[in-house]
Amino acid sequence: MGETAELRVGDKTYELPIIEGTEGERAIDISNLRSESGLITLDPGYGNTGSCESQVAFIDGERGILRYRGYSIEELAEQSTFLEVAYLLMVGRLPTREEMDSFTTSIRYHTMLHEDFKHLFSALPKDAHPMAACSAAVASLAPFYPDSLDPRDPREVEISVHRLIAKMPTLASYAFKHSIGQPFMFPDNRLSYVGNFLHLMFATPCEDYEVDPVIEKAIDLLLILHADHEQNCSTSTVRLVGSSMANLFASVSAGINALWGPRHGGANQDVIEMLKAIESDGLSGREFVERAKSSDDTSRLTGFGHRVYKNFDPRAKIIKKACFDVLDKLGVNSRLLELAVELEEIALKDDYFVERKLYPNVDYYSGVIYNAIGTPANMFTAMFAIGRLPGWIAQWKELHEDPAFKIGRPRQIYTGPNETDYRPMSDR
Ligand code: CMC
């Protein structure tokens, strides 16, 4: 037996194996603890709990490192494309030219939705949040494609994966088109993955639409940066739902709902709304930062802080630079960007943020780019979801390929009333 940890409870000692990951992370394996001792561990928020072993992504929060399958996020952002990164995450290695061509072709030819599917969007109120539409639409892919739902059949999984990656931009754009009352566009399979998404979002049947290469590249970069982030809230949700043997579409739909929350992916919408509110209320950056620190006020400096990164978020560094580049190339002068920079400078020098190790995260500058290219704020989180899709899929596949696969089922410490006799309503 390798290294172990000892746990002493009363006069009994339990020996617990220590396991080590490839990057030297160590964990005490407690998988037999309850059967041997009757004890469980309690870790609300799971800050100290490893839910699985995974080969998909590595984060070192102290050193600001993020790698997908061993490749640094900086290098992928510089050299790769979103579809190549998607392949890397989902298959586990970079594709050859032939593999990439075949993957791209398959994605390209699965972009269309069944005509009846359009009713799903039309049934929603115009102001329905696109994340509601996306999660409903992704779950609804299951009844439209019942031929490929078996999580244990690799061929069926592959078909579902390609359908989902290909159709997600179509679904997201239909949520948007419905909200503004414009006709749904058909995908244009001559375009790149991102080019097609921009076409679906911004083209109309009345006139030609040209994809701007600067915007296309910027969105591709943002999708790469969002593609995976190990066991975050939405990914853990996808894994947990998948562990019940729910199909891929049902599992990812649940992940979309988890991502929607303002403490997770919903923060990108909140950041832009926060910046706009600061501007329209005429607050100074300092006044808002003071408010975000106050325990009497529920507002936080959204886009700051992270459960894992305690030094800097490498994605935020890349996005901040891209933000300046893109706005410069597009000739956009953004007051919101100036305000974001001002708030960041104040917060990074403020003891409250320094002591709590709160730095800008991935959501802080991404919205400024989306805003500058004319994307409405309520679409930002749906764009995050398109980016996170390969990560969710990679983690869902890894779960099913694990020989130690088990349904996810945490325990609890019950703190409610002890056994109580039922009293009929007349006696209460
Ligand atoms: N502004 C002001 N105070 C903050 C912030 C913030 N953005 N973030 C954390 N704090 C304070 C918090 O009040 C607490 O203070 P105290 O110890 O005095 O009670 C302390 O810092 C620790 O916060 P926590 O909520 O216990 O930390 P956590 O690791 O559970 O939460 C977080 C991480 C990301 C949920 C949190 O930092 C936050 O709410 N940030 C704003 C929302 C946001 O930007 N979310 C996007 C995260 S990155 C992308 C993604 O996951 O989708």
CSV table of C-alpha atoms and ligand atoms in Angstrom, one decimal:
chain,number,residue,atom,x,y,z
A,1,MET,CA,0.0,0.0,0.0
A,2,GLY,CA,1.3,3.5,-0.8
A,3,GLU,CA,1.1,6.5,1.5
A,4,THR,CA,-1.9,6.6,3.9
A,5,ALA,CA,-3.5,9.1,6.3
A,6,GLU,CA,-4.8,8.1,9.7
A,7,LEU,CA,-8.1,9.2,11.1
A,8,ARG,CA,-8.6,8.7,14.8
A,9,VAL,CA,-12.1,8.6,16.1
A,10,GLY,CA,-12.5,7.6,19.8
A,11,ASP,CA,-10.2,4.6,20.3
A,12,LYS,CA,-10.3,3.5,16.7
A,13,THR,CA,-7.9,4.4,13.9
A,14,TYR,CA,-8.7,4.2,10.3
A,15,GLU,CA,-6.1,4.1,7.6
A,16,LEU,CA,-7.1,6.0,4.5
A,17,PRO,CA,-5.2,5.8,1.2
A,18,ILE,CA,-3.7,8.9,-0.3
A,19,ILE,CA,-3.9,9.2,-4.0
A,20,GLU,CA,-1.9,11.6,-6.2
A,21,GLY,CA,-2.8,13.1,-9.6
A,22,THR,CA,-0.3,13.6,-12.4
A,23,GLU,CA,0.3,17.3,-11.4
A,24,GLY,CA,1.0,16.3,-7.7
A,25,GLU,CA,-2.5,17.1,-6.3
A,26,ARG,CA,-3.1,14.8,-3.3
A,27,ALA,CA,-6.3,13.5,-2.0
A,28,ILE,CA,-7.4,11.3,0.9
A,29,ASP,CA,-9.5,8.5,-0.5
A,30,ILE,CA,-12.6,8.2,1.7
A,31,SER,CA,-14.6,5.9,-0.5
A,32,ASN,CA,-14.7,3.1,2.1
A,33,LEU,CA,-15.0,5.4,5.1
A,34,ARG,CA,-18.7,5.0,5.8
A,35,SER,CA,-18.7,1.2,5.4
A,36,GLU,CA,-15.7,0.9,7.7
A,37,SER,CA,-16.6,3.6,10.3
A,38,GLY,CA,-20.2,4.6,9.9
A,39,LEU,CA,-18.9,8.2,9.4
A,40,ILE,CA,-19.4,10.5,6.4
A,41,THR,CA,-17.6,13.7,5.7
A,42,LEU,CA,-19.4,17.1,5.5
A,43,ASP,CA,-18.2,19.7,3.0
A,44,PRO,CA,-20.9,22.2,2.0
A,45,GLY,CA,-20.1,23.8,-1.3
A,46,TYR,CA,-17.6,20.9,-2.0
A,47,GLY,CA,-14.6,23.2,-1.6
A,48,ASN,CA,-12.5,20.2,-0.3
A,49,THR,CA,-14.2,17.4,-2.2
A,50,GLY,CA,-12.9,15.7,-5.3
A,51,SER,CA,-16.0,14.2,-7.0
A,52,CYS,CA,-14.0,12.2,-9.6
A,53,GLU,CA,-10.6,11.6,-11.2
A,54,SER,CA,-10.5,13.4,-14.6
A,55,GLN,CA,-8.1,13.8,-17.5
A,56,VAL,CA,-9.9,16.6,-19.2
A,57,ALA,CA,-8.6,19.9,-17.7
A,58,PHE,CA,-6.1,21.0,-15.1
A,59,ILE,CA,-6.3,24.2,-13.0
A,60,ASP,CA,-3.7,25.5,-10.6
A,61,GLY,CA,-5.6,28.3,-8.9
A,62,GLU,CA,-2.5,29.6,-7.0
A,63,ARG,CA,-0.3,29.9,-10.1
A,64,GLY,CA,-3.1,30.9,-12.5
A,65,ILE,CA,-2.7,27.8,-14.8
A,66,LEU,CA,-5.4,26.3,-17.0
A,67,ARG,CA,-4.7,23.5,-19.4
A,68,TYR,CA,-7.0,21.4,-21.6
A,69,ARG,CA,-5.6,17.8,-21.9
A,70,GLY,CA,-2.2,19.2,-21.0
A,71,TYR,CA,-2.1,22.1,-23.5
A,72,SER,CA,-1.9,25.6,-21.9
A,73,ILE,CA,-4.9,27.9,-22.5
A,74,GLU,CA,-2.5,30.6,-23.7
A,75,GLU,CA,-1.1,28.4,-26.4
A,76,LEU,CA,-4.6,27.1,-27.5
A,77,ALA,CA,-5.9,30.7,-27.6
A,78,GLU,CA,-3.0,31.8,-29.7
A,79,GLN,CA,-2.9,28.9,-32.2
A,80,SER,CA,-6.0,26.8,-32.2
A,81,THR,CA,-9.7,27.1,-33.2
A,82,PHE,CA,-12.8,26.4,-31.2
A,83,LEU,CA,-13.7,23.3,-33.2
A,84,GLU,CA,-10.2,21.9,-32.9
A,85,VAL,CA,-10.3,22.5,-29.1
A,86,ALA,CA,-13.7,20.8,-29.0
A,87,TYR,CA,-12.1,17.8,-30.7
A,88,LEU,CA,-9.2,17.9,-28.3
A,89,LEU,CA,-11.4,18.0,-25.2
A,90,MET,CA,-13.9,15.4,-26.4
A,91,VAL,CA,-11.5,12.9,-28.0
A,92,GLY,CA,-8.5,13.4,-25.8
A,93,ARG,CA,-5.9,14.4,-28.3
A,94,LEU,CA,-5.4,16.9,-31.1
A,95,PRO,CA,-6.8,15.8,-34.5
A,96,THR,CA,-4.8,15.0,-37.6
A,97,ARG,CA,-5.8,17.0,-40.7
A,98,GLU,CA,-8.0,14.2,-42.0
A,99,GLU,CA,-9.7,13.8,-38.6
A,100,MET,CA,-10.3,17.5,-38.3
A,101,ASP,CA,-11.7,17.7,-41.9
A,102,SER,CA,-14.1,14.8,-41.2
A,103,PHE,CA,-15.2,16.3,-37.8
A,104,THR,CA,-15.8,19.8,-39.3
A,105,THR,CA,-17.8,18.3,-42.2
A,106,SER,CA,-20.0,16.3,-39.8
A,107,ILE,CA,-20.6,19.4,-37.6
A,108,ARG,CA,-21.4,21.4,-40.7
A,109,TYR,CA,-24.0,19.0,-42.0
A,110,HIS,CA,-25.9,18.7,-38.7
A,111,THR,CA,-26.7,22.4,-38.2
A,112,MET,CA,-30.3,22.4,-39.3
A,113,LEU,CA,-33.2,21.8,-37.0
A,114,HIS,CA,-36.4,19.9,-37.7
A,115,GLU,CA,-39.0,22.4,-39.0
A,116,ASP,CA,-41.4,21.4,-36.2
A,117,PHE,CA,-38.8,22.5,-33.7
A,118,LYS,CA,-39.4,26.1,-34.5
A,119,HIS,CA,-42.8,25.9,-32.7
A,120,LEU,CA,-40.9,25.4,-29.5
A,121,PHE,CA,-39.4,28.9,-29.7
A,122,SER,CA,-42.6,30.5,-31.0
A,123,ALA,CA,-44.5,29.2,-27.9
A,124,LEU,CA,-42.3,31.2,-25.6
A,125,PRO,CA,-43.1,34.8,-24.6
A,126,LYS,CA,-41.0,37.3,-26.5
A,127,ASP,CA,-39.0,38.3,-23.4
A,128,ALA,CA,-38.2,34.7,-22.4
A,129,HIS,CA,-34.5,34.5,-21.4
A,130,PRO,CA,-32.5,32.8,-24.1
A,131,MET,CA,-31.1,30.4,-21.4
A,132,ALA,CA,-34.6,29.2,-20.7
A,133,ALA,CA,-35.1,28.6,-24.4
A,134,CYS,CA,-31.7,26.9,-24.8
A,135,SER,CA,-32.2,24.5,-22.0
A,136,ALA,CA,-35.7,23.6,-23.2
A,137,ALA,CA,-34.5,23.2,-26.7
A,138,VAL,CA,-31.5,21.1,-25.8
A,139,ALA,CA,-33.7,18.8,-23.7
A,140,SER,CA,-36.2,18.6,-26.6
A,141,LEU,CA,-33.5,17.3,-29.0
A,142,ALA,CA,-34.0,13.9,-27.3
A,143,PRO,CA,-37.6,13.3,-28.6
A,144,PHE,CA,-36.6,14.5,-32.0
A,145,TYR,CA,-33.6,12.2,-32.2
A,146,PRO,CA,-34.6,9.0,-30.2
A,147,ASP,CA,-32.3,6.8,-32.4
A,148,SER,CA,-29.1,7.8,-30.6
A,149,LEU,CA,-29.8,8.2,-26.8
A,150,ASP,CA,-28.0,5.2,-25.3
A,151,PRO,CA,-25.1,6.6,-23.2
A,152,ARG,CA,-23.4,3.2,-23.4
A,153,ASP,CA,-23.3,2.9,-27.2
A,154,PRO,CA,-20.2,4.8,-28.6
A,155,ARG,CA,-21.7,5.2,-32.1
A,156,GLU,CA,-25.0,6.7,-30.7
A,157,VAL,CA,-23.0,8.9,-28.4
A,158,GLU,CA,-20.9,10.2,-31.3
A,159,ILE,CA,-24.0,11.0,-33.4
A,160,SER,CA,-25.7,12.9,-30.5
A,161,VAL,CA,-22.4,14.8,-29.8
A,162,HIS,CA,-22.1,16.0,-33.4
A,163,ARG,CA,-25.8,16.9,-33.5
A,164,LEU,CA,-25.6,18.9,-30.3
A,165,ILE,CA,-22.4,20.8,-31.2
A,166,ALA,CA,-23.8,21.6,-34.6
A,167,LYS,CA,-27.3,22.6,-33.5
A,168,MET,CA,-26.5,24.6,-30.4
A,169,PRO,CA,-25.7,27.8,-32.4
A,170,THR,CA,-28.9,27.4,-34.4
A,171,LEU,CA,-30.9,26.9,-31.2
A,172,ALA,CA,-29.3,29.9,-29.4
A,173,SER,CA,-29.8,32.2,-32.4
A,174,TYR,CA,-33.5,31.1,-32.7
A,175,ALA,CA,-34.0,32.1,-29.1
A,176,PHE,CA,-32.6,35.6,-30.0
A,177,LYS,CA,-34.5,35.9,-33.3
A,178,HIS,CA,-37.8,35.1,-31.6
A,179,SER,CA,-37.2,37.7,-28.9
A,180,ILE,CA,-36.8,40.5,-31.5
A,181,GLY,CA,-39.5,39.2,-33.9
A,182,GLN,CA,-37.2,38.5,-36.8
A,183,PRO,CA,-37.5,35.3,-39.0
A,184,PHE,CA,-35.3,32.4,-38.1
A,185,MET,CA,-32.4,32.1,-40.6
A,186,PHE,CA,-31.3,28.8,-42.1
A,187,PRO,CA,-27.7,27.9,-41.3
A,188,ASP,CA,-25.2,28.6,-44.0
A,189,ASN,CA,-23.0,25.5,-44.2
A,190,ARG,CA,-20.4,27.4,-46.4
A,191,LEU,CA,-19.4,29.4,-43.3
A,192,SER,CA,-17.1,28.5,-40.4
A,193,TYR,CA,-18.7,27.4,-37.1
A,194,VAL,CA,-18.6,30.9,-35.7
A,195,GLY,CA,-19.3,32.6,-39.0
A,196,ASN,CA,-22.5,30.5,-39.3
A,197,PHE,CA,-23.5,31.5,-35.7
A,198,LEU,CA,-23.0,35.2,-36.6
A,199,HIS,CA,-25.0,34.7,-39.7
A,200,LEU,CA,-27.8,33.0,-37.8
A,201,MET,CA,-27.8,35.8,-35.2
A,202,PHE,CA,-27.4,38.9,-37.3
A,203,ALA,CA,-28.5,38.1,-40.9
A,204,THR,CA,-32.0,38.7,-42.2
A,205,PRO,CA,-33.5,37.2,-45.4
A,206,CYS,CA,-33.8,40.8,-46.8
A,207,GLU,CA,-30.2,41.5,-47.5
A,208,ASP,CA,-26.7,40.0,-47.7
A,209,TYR,CA,-24.8,39.7,-44.5
A,210,GLU,CA,-21.0,39.6,-44.5
A,211,VAL,CA,-19.2,38.0,-41.6
A,212,ASP,CA,-16.6,40.4,-40.1
A,213,PRO,CA,-13.4,38.4,-39.7
A,214,VAL,CA,-12.4,40.5,-36.6
A,215,ILE,CA,-15.6,39.6,-34.9
A,216,GLU,CA,-15.4,36.0,-36.1
A,217,LYS,CA,-11.9,35.6,-34.6
A,218,ALA,CA,-12.9,37.3,-31.3
A,219,ILE,CA,-15.9,35.0,-30.8
A,220,ASP,CA,-13.9,31.9,-31.7
A,221,LEU,CA,-11.3,33.0,-29.0
A,222,LEU,CA,-14.0,33.5,-26.4
A,223,LEU,CA,-15.5,30.1,-27.1
A,224,ILE,CA,-12.0,28.5,-26.7
A,225,LEU,CA,-11.5,30.2,-23.4
A,226,HIS,CA,-14.9,29.0,-22.1
A,227,ALA,CA,-14.6,25.4,-23.4
A,228,ASP,CA,-13.9,23.6,-20.1
A,229,HIS,CA,-13.1,24.4,-16.5
A,230,GLU,CA,-13.1,21.0,-14.7
A,231,GLN,CA,-15.6,20.3,-12.0
A,232,ASN,CA,-17.4,23.7,-11.8
A,233,CYS,CA,-21.1,24.0,-10.9
A,234,SER,CA,-22.6,23.3,-14.4
A,235,THR,CA,-20.1,20.6,-15.3
A,236,SER,CA,-20.8,18.8,-12.0
A,237,THR,CA,-24.5,19.1,-12.8
A,238,VAL,CA,-24.0,17.5,-16.2
A,239,ARG,CA,-22.0,14.7,-14.6
A,240,LEU,CA,-24.6,14.2,-11.8
A,241,VAL,CA,-27.5,14.1,-14.1
A,242,GLY,CA,-25.6,11.9,-16.5
A,243,SER,CA,-24.8,9.5,-13.7
A,244,SER,CA,-28.5,8.5,-13.6
A,245,MET,CA,-28.0,7.3,-17.2
A,246,ALA,CA,-30.0,10.2,-18.4
A,247,ASN,CA,-29.2,10.9,-22.1
A,248,LEU,CA,-26.7,13.5,-23.3
A,249,PHE,CA,-29.3,16.1,-24.2
A,250,ALA,CA,-31.1,15.9,-20.8
A,251,SER,CA,-27.7,16.1,-19.0
A,252,VAL,CA,-26.5,19.1,-20.9
A,253,SER,CA,-29.9,20.8,-20.6
A,254,ALA,CA,-29.4,20.6,-16.8
A,255,GLY,CA,-25.9,22.1,-17.2
A,256,ILE,CA,-27.3,25.0,-19.1
A,257,ASN,CA,-29.7,25.8,-16.2
A,258,ALA,CA,-26.8,25.6,-13.7
A,259,LEU,CA,-24.8,28.0,-15.9
A,260,TRP,CA,-27.6,30.5,-16.0
A,261,GLY,CA,-27.1,31.6,-12.3
A,262,PRO,CA,-25.4,34.9,-11.7
A,263,ARG,CA,-22.7,33.4,-9.5
A,264,HIS,CA,-21.7,31.2,-12.5
A,265,GLY,CA,-22.1,32.0,-16.2
A,266,GLY,CA,-24.9,34.4,-15.7
A,267,ALA,CA,-22.2,36.8,-14.3
A,268,ASN,CA,-21.3,37.9,-17.8
A,269,GLN,CA,-24.7,39.4,-18.3
A,270,ASP,CA,-24.6,40.9,-14.8
A,271,VAL,CA,-21.3,42.6,-15.4
A,272,ILE,CA,-22.5,44.6,-18.4
A,273,GLU,CA,-25.7,45.5,-16.5
A,274,MET,CA,-23.7,46.5,-13.5
A,275,LEU,CA,-21.4,48.8,-15.7
A,276,LYS,CA,-24.5,50.3,-17.4
A,277,ALA,CA,-26.2,50.9,-14.1
A,278,ILE,CA,-23.1,52.6,-12.6
A,279,GLU,CA,-23.0,54.8,-15.7
A,280,SER,CA,-26.7,55.7,-15.7
A,281,ASP,CA,-26.8,56.3,-11.9
A,282,GLY,CA,-23.8,58.6,-12.2
A,283,LEU,CA,-21.9,56.6,-9.5
A,284,SER,CA,-18.1,56.9,-9.4
A,285,GLY,CA,-16.0,53.7,-9.6
A,286,ARG,CA,-15.0,54.2,-6.0
A,287,GLU,CA,-18.6,54.6,-4.8
A,288,PHE,CA,-19.6,51.3,-6.4
A,289,VAL,CA,-16.6,49.4,-5.1
A,290,GLU,CA,-17.5,50.6,-1.5
A,291,ARG,CA,-21.0,49.4,-2.1
A,292,ALA,CA,-19.7,46.0,-3.3
A,293,LYS,CA,-17.7,45.7,-0.1
A,294,SER,CA,-20.5,46.6,2.3
A,295,SER,CA,-22.2,43.8,4.2
A,296,ASP,CA,-25.4,46.0,4.2
A,297,ASP,CA,-25.6,45.8,0.4
A,298,THR,CA,-26.1,42.7,-1.6
A,299,SER,CA,-24.4,43.9,-4.7
A,300,ARG,CA,-21.0,42.3,-5.4
A,301,LEU,CA,-18.4,43.5,-7.9
A,302,THR,CA,-19.6,41.0,-10.5
A,303,GLY,CA,-16.9,39.5,-12.6
A,304,PHE,CA,-14.5,39.4,-9.6
A,305,GLY,CA,-13.6,36.4,-7.5
A,306,HIS,CA,-13.3,32.7,-8.1
A,307,ARG,CA,-13.6,29.6,-6.1
A,308,VAL,CA,-10.3,28.2,-7.5
A,309,TYR,CA,-8.2,31.1,-8.8
A,310,LYS,CA,-6.6,33.0,-5.9
A,311,ASN,CA,-4.0,34.8,-7.9
A,312,PHE,CA,-5.3,35.6,-11.3
A,313,ASP,CA,-7.6,34.0,-13.8
A,314,PRO,CA,-5.5,33.3,-17.0
A,315,ARG,CA,-8.7,33.5,-19.1
A,316,ALA,CA,-9.4,37.1,-17.9
A,317,LYS,CA,-5.9,38.2,-18.9
A,318,ILE,CA,-6.3,36.9,-22.4
A,319,ILE,CA,-9.8,38.4,-22.7
A,320,LYS,CA,-8.8,41.8,-21.4
A,321,LYS,CA,-6.1,42.0,-24.1
A,322,ALA,CA,-8.5,40.8,-26.8
A,323,CYS,CA,-11.1,43.3,-25.7
A,324,PHE,CA,-8.7,46.2,-26.3
A,325,ASP,CA,-7.6,44.7,-29.7
A,326,VAL,CA,-11.1,44.0,-30.9
A,327,LEU,CA,-12.6,47.4,-29.9
A,328,ASP,CA,-9.6,49.1,-31.5
A,329,LYS,CA,-9.9,47.2,-34.8
A,330,LEU,CA,-13.6,47.8,-34.9
A,331,GLY,CA,-13.1,51.5,-34.1
A,332,VAL,CA,-15.4,51.3,-31.1
A,333,ASN,CA,-14.9,53.8,-28.3
A,334,SER,CA,-16.4,52.2,-25.2
A,335,ARG,CA,-17.2,54.1,-22.0
A,336,LEU,CA,-18.1,50.7,-20.5
A,337,LEU,CA,-14.6,49.4,-21.1
A,338,GLU,CA,-13.1,52.6,-19.5
A,339,LEU,CA,-15.4,52.0,-16.5
A,340,ALA,CA,-14.4,48.4,-16.3
A,341,VAL,CA,-10.7,49.3,-16.3
A,342,GLU,CA,-11.3,52.0,-13.6
A,343,LEU,CA,-13.2,49.6,-11.3
A,344,GLU,CA,-10.6,46.9,-11.8
A,345,GLU,CA,-7.8,49.3,-10.9
A,346,ILE,CA,-9.6,50.5,-7.7
A,347,ALA,CA,-10.5,46.9,-6.6
A,348,LEU,CA,-7.0,45.5,-7.2
A,349,LYS,CA,-5.5,48.1,-4.8
A,350,ASP,CA,-8.3,47.8,-2.2
A,351,ASP,CA,-7.5,45.8,1.0
A,352,TYR,CA,-10.9,44.1,0.9
A,353,PHE,CA,-10.3,42.5,-2.5
A,354,VAL,CA,-6.6,41.9,-1.9
A,355,GLU,CA,-7.2,40.1,1.5
A,356,ARG,CA,-9.9,37.9,-0.1
A,357,LYS,CA,-7.8,37.3,-3.2
A,358,LEU,CA,-10.5,38.6,-5.5
A,359,TYR,CA,-9.4,39.1,-9.1
A,360,PRO,CA,-11.2,39.7,-12.4
A,361,ASN,CA,-12.6,36.4,-13.7
A,362,VAL,CA,-13.5,35.2,-17.2
A,363,ASP,CA,-16.8,37.1,-17.2
A,364,TYR,CA,-15.4,40.5,-16.4
A,365,TYR,CA,-14.3,41.7,-19.8
A,366,SER,CA,-16.1,39.2,-22.1
A,367,GLY,CA,-19.4,41.1,-22.0
A,368,VAL,CA,-17.6,44.3,-23.1
A,369,ILE,CA,-16.6,42.5,-26.4
A,370,TYR,CA,-20.1,41.0,-26.9
A,371,ASN,CA,-21.7,44.4,-26.3
A,372,ALA,CA,-19.3,46.1,-28.7
A,373,ILE,CA,-20.4,43.7,-31.5
A,374,GLY,CA,-24.1,44.3,-30.9
A,375,THR,CA,-25.0,41.2,-28.9
A,376,PRO,CA,-27.8,41.9,-26.4
A,377,ALA,CA,-26.9,41.3,-22.8
A,378,ASN,CA,-29.3,38.5,-22.3
A,379,MET,CA,-27.5,36.4,-25.0
A,380,PHE,CA,-24.1,36.5,-23.3
A,381,THR,CA,-24.7,33.5,-21.1
A,382,ALA,CA,-26.1,31.5,-24.1
A,383,MET,CA,-22.8,32.2,-25.8
A,384,PHE,CA,-20.9,31.0,-22.8
A,385,ALA,CA,-23.0,27.8,-23.1
A,386,ILE,CA,-22.0,27.3,-26.7
A,387,GLY,CA,-18.4,27.6,-25.6
A,388,ARG,CA,-18.8,25.2,-22.6
A,389,LEU,CA,-20.5,22.5,-24.6
A,390,PRO,CA,-17.4,20.5,-25.5
A,391,GLY,CA,-16.3,20.5,-21.9
A,392,TRP,CA,-19.6,19.3,-20.7
A,393,ILE,CA,-19.6,16.6,-23.3
A,394,ALA,CA,-16.0,15.5,-22.6
A,395,GLN,CA,-16.8,15.2,-18.9
A,396,TRP,CA,-20.1,13.4,-19.5
A,397,LYS,CA,-18.2,10.9,-21.8
A,398,GLU,CA,-15.5,10.4,-19.3
A,399,LEU,CA,-18.0,9.6,-16.6
A,400,HIS,CA,-19.6,6.9,-18.8
A,401,GLU,CA,-16.2,5.5,-19.9
A,402,ASP,CA,-15.1,5.1,-16.2
A,403,PRO,CA,-15.1,1.4,-15.2
A,404,ALA,CA,-15.9,2.6,-11.6
A,405,PHE,CA,-19.1,4.4,-12.9
A,406,LYS,CA,-21.7,4.9,-10.1
A,407,ILE,CA,-24.8,7.0,-9.8
A,408,GLY,CA,-23.9,10.3,-8.0
A,409,ARG,CA,-25.7,10.4,-4.6
A,410,PRO,CA,-24.3,12.5,-1.8
A,411,ARG,CA,-25.2,11.9,1.8
A,412,GLN,CA,-26.3,14.5,4.4
A,413,ILE,CA,-26.3,15.2,8.1
A,414,TYR,CA,-30.0,15.4,9.1
A,415,THR,CA,-30.8,18.2,11.5
A,416,GLY,CA,-34.6,18.2,11.4
A,417,PRO,CA,-37.1,17.1,14.0
A,418,ASN,CA,-37.0,13.6,15.5
A,419,GLU,CA,-39.8,11.2,15.0
A,420,THR,CA,-43.1,13.1,15.6
A,421,ASP,CA,-46.6,11.8,15.9
A,422,TYR,CA,-49.0,12.9,13.2
A,423,ARG,CA,-51.9,15.1,14.6
A,424,PRO,CA,-55.1,15.4,12.6
A,425,MET,CA,-55.9,18.9,11.3
A,426,SER,CA,-58.7,19.3,13.8
A,427,ASP,CA,-56.2,18.9,16.8
A,428,ARG,CA,-53.6,21.4,15.5
B,1,CMC,N1,-17.5,41.2,-4.8
B,1,CMC,C1,-17.5,41.5,-3.5
B,1,CMC,N2,-17.2,40.6,-2.5
B,1,CMC,C2,-16.9,39.3,-2.9
B,1,CMC,C3,-17.0,39.0,-4.3
B,1,CMC,C4,-17.3,40.0,-5.2
B,1,CMC,N3,-17.3,39.7,-6.5
B,1,CMC,N4,-16.7,37.7,-4.4
B,1,CMC,C5,-16.5,37.2,-3.2
B,1,CMC,N5,-16.6,38.2,-2.3
B,1,CMC,C6,-16.4,38.2,-0.8
B,1,CMC,C7,-17.5,37.5,-0.1
B,1,CMC,O1,-18.5,38.4,0.3
B,1,CMC,C8,-16.8,36.8,1.0
B,1,CMC,O2,-16.5,37.8,2.0
B,1,CMC,P1,-16.5,37.4,3.6
B,1,CMC,O3,-15.5,36.4,3.7
B,1,CMC,O4,-16.3,38.7,4.2
B,1,CMC,O5,-17.9,36.9,3.8
B,1,CMC,C9,-15.5,36.4,0.4
B,1,CMC,O6,-15.2,37.3,-0.6
B,1,CMC,C10,-15.5,34.9,-0.1
B,1,CMC,O7,-16.6,34.8,-1.0
B,1,CMC,P2,-17.4,33.5,-1.3
B,1,CMC,O8,-18.7,33.8,-1.9
B,1,CMC,O9,-17.5,32.7,0.0
B,1,CMC,O10,-16.4,32.8,-2.2
B,1,CMC,P3,-16.7,31.5,-3.2
B,1,CMC,O11,-15.4,30.9,-3.5
B,1,CMC,O12,-17.8,30.7,-2.6
B,1,CMC,O13,-17.4,32.3,-4.4
B,1,CMC,C11,-17.8,33.4,-6.5
B,1,CMC,C12,-16.8,32.5,-5.7
B,1,CMC,C13,-17.3,33.4,-7.9
B,1,CMC,C14,-19.2,32.8,-6.5
B,1,CMC,C15,-17.8,34.8,-5.9
B,1,CMC,O14,-16.4,35.3,-5.9
B,1,CMC,C16,-18.7,35.7,-6.6
B,1,CMC,O15,-19.9,35.7,-6.2
B,1,CMC,N6,-18.3,36.5,-7.6
B,1,CMC,C17,-19.2,37.4,-8.3
B,1,CMC,C18,-20.0,36.5,-9.4
B,1,CMC,C19,-19.1,36.1,-10.5
B,1,CMC,O16,-18.3,36.9,-11.1
B,1,CMC,N7,-19.2,34.8,-10.9
B,1,CMC,C20,-18.4,34.3,-12.1
B,1,CMC,C21,-17.4,33.3,-11.6
B,1,CMC,S1,-16.2,32.8,-12.9
B,1,CMC,C22,-17.1,32.1,-14.2
B,1,CMC,C23,-18.1,31.1,-13.8
B,1,CMC,O17,-17.9,30.3,-12.9
B,1,CMC,O18,-19.0,31.0,-14.6
